[in-house]
Structure formats: C-alpha cells, structure tokens
PDB file of C-alpha atoms in Angstrom:
ATOM      1  CA  UNK A   1     107.524 105.298 101.504  1.00  0.00           C
ATOM      2  CA  UNK A   2     104.559 104.064  99.498  1.00  0.00           C
ATOM      3  CA  UNK A   3     104.673 104.371  95.714  1.00  0.00           C
ATOM      4  CA  UNK A   4     103.288 102.685  92.626  1.00  0.00           C
ATOM      5  CA  UNK A   5     105.363 100.187  90.693  1.00  0.00           C
ATOM      6  CA  UNK A   6     105.790 100.247  86.943  1.00  0.00           C
ATOM      7  CA  UNK A   7     103.752  97.019  86.785  1.00  0.00           C
ATOM      8  CA  UNK A   8     100.635  98.467  88.428  1.00  0.00           C
ATOM      9  CA  UNK A   9     101.311  97.180  91.939  1.00  0.00           C
ATOM     10  CA  UNK A  10     102.148  99.214  95.058  1.00  0.00           C
ATOM     11  CA  UNK A  11     105.441  99.178  96.952  1.00  0.00           C
ATOM     12  CA  UNK A  12     105.896  99.979 100.640  1.00  0.00           C
ATOM     13  CA  UNK A  13     109.559 100.437 101.551  1.00  0.00           C
ATOM     14  CA  UNK A  14     111.168 101.403 104.856  1.00  0.00           C
ATOM     15  CA  UNK A  15     113.514 104.401 104.488  1.00  0.00           C
ATOM     16  CA  UNK A  16     116.623 102.352 105.363  1.00  0.00           C
ATOM     17  CA  UNK A  17     115.571  99.551 103.008  1.00  0.00           C
ATOM     18  CA  UNK A  18     115.248  97.023 105.845  1.00  0.00           C
ATOM     19  CA  UNK A  19     111.615  96.147 105.124  1.00  0.00           C
ATOM     20  CA  UNK A  20     109.667  96.129 101.883  1.00  0.00           C
ATOM     21  CA  UNK A  21     106.456  94.708 100.535  1.00  0.00           C
ATOM     22  CA  UNK A  22     104.705  94.582  97.162  1.00  0.00           C
ATOM     23  CA  UNK A  23     100.916  94.825  97.202  1.00  0.00           C
ATOM     24  CA  UNK A  24      97.927  94.812  94.868  1.00  0.00           C
ATOM     25  CA  UNK A  25      96.350  97.949  96.348  1.00  0.00           C
ATOM     26  CA  UNK A  26      97.536 101.213  97.856  1.00  0.00           C
ATOM     27  CA  UNK A  27      95.465 100.477 100.973  1.00  0.00           C
ATOM     28  CA  UNK A  28      97.334  97.198 101.568  1.00  0.00           C
ATOM     29  CA  UNK A  29     100.682  98.980 101.125  1.00  0.00           C
ATOM     30  CA  UNK A  30      99.719 101.697 103.616  1.00  0.00           C
ATOM     31  CA  UNK A  31      98.509  99.106 106.131  1.00  0.00           C
ATOM     32  CA  UNK A  32     101.868  97.306 105.876  1.00  0.00           C
ATOM     33  CA  UNK A  33     103.817 100.582 106.223  1.00  0.00           C
ATOM     34  CA  UNK A  34     101.880 101.543 109.344  1.00  0.00           C
ATOM     35  CA  UNK A  35     102.315  98.096 110.904  1.00  0.00           C
ATOM     36  CA  UNK A  36     106.066  97.989 110.196  1.00  0.00           C
ATOM     37  CA  UNK A  37     106.752 101.567 111.262  1.00  0.00           C
ATOM     38  CA  UNK A  38     105.743 101.356 114.895  1.00  0.00           C
ATOM     39  CA  UNK A  39     103.953 103.947 116.974  1.00  0.00           C
ATOM     40  CA  UNK A  40     105.734 107.096 115.730  1.00  0.00           C
ATOM     41  CA  UNK A  41     105.407 106.125 112.087  1.00  0.00           C
ATOM     42  CA  UNK A  42     105.130 108.608 109.235  1.00  0.00           C
ATOM     43  CA  UNK A  43     104.137 107.260 105.830  1.00  0.00           C
ATOM     44  CA  UNK A  44     105.390 109.192 102.823  1.00  0.00           C
ATOM     45  CA  UNK A  45     103.859 108.874  99.377  1.00  0.00           C
ATOM     46  CA  UNK A  46     105.554 109.209  96.021  1.00  0.00           C
ATOM     47  CA  UNK A  47     103.822 109.495  92.664  1.00  0.00           C
ATOM     48  CA  UNK A  48     106.963 108.317  90.861  1.00  0.00           C
ATOM     49  CA  UNK A  49     106.901 104.631  89.931  1.00  0.00           C
ATOM     50  CA  UNK A  50     109.615 102.486  91.485  1.00  0.00           C
ATOM     51  CA  UNK A  51     110.927  98.956  91.174  1.00  0.00           C
ATOM     52  CA  UNK A  52     110.868  96.481  94.053  1.00  0.00           C
ATOM     53  CA  UNK A  53     114.349  96.013  95.522  1.00  0.00           C
ATOM     54  CA  UNK A  54     114.533  92.427  94.243  1.00  0.00           C
ATOM     55  CA  UNK A  55     114.324  93.787  90.661  1.00  0.00           C
ATOM     56  CA  UNK A  56     116.859  96.583  91.216  1.00  0.00           C
ATOM     57  CA  UNK A  57     120.433  95.740  90.159  1.00  0.00           C
ATOM     58  CA  UNK A  58     123.079  95.846  92.875  1.00  0.00           C
ATOM     59  CA  UNK A  59     125.686  98.626  92.612  1.00  0.00           C
TER      60      UNK A  59
END
C-alpha cells in the first residue's frame, strides 16, 4: 500500500507489515513497493494519511 503521511511524506507498506519505507515523493514510494513486491506485485493506493510503523504505538 502506498499512502501519504500526515507529515507530507509518502509511506510504502507491505500488506503483512514485513517491509516499509518512508519517502519524499510518491514516485519513490511506488518504486520501492514494486521492487519489494516481486513479479506478481499489485500496488494499492490510499488517500488516507497514515503514520509510519515506527511512530505507531504497539497494542
């Protein structure tokens, strides 16, 4: 999933939460998502801002 962050950056996060990156541009986030996803990759976009996992409190 690729989505904006509340701070104006872009987040690319694998659906299981195993890989994540924070980027300055949407293009960089998409490039990371495609590289991490492998050959059969599908990149989903969300317009809802999210926090990087390192800023999200643990349950």
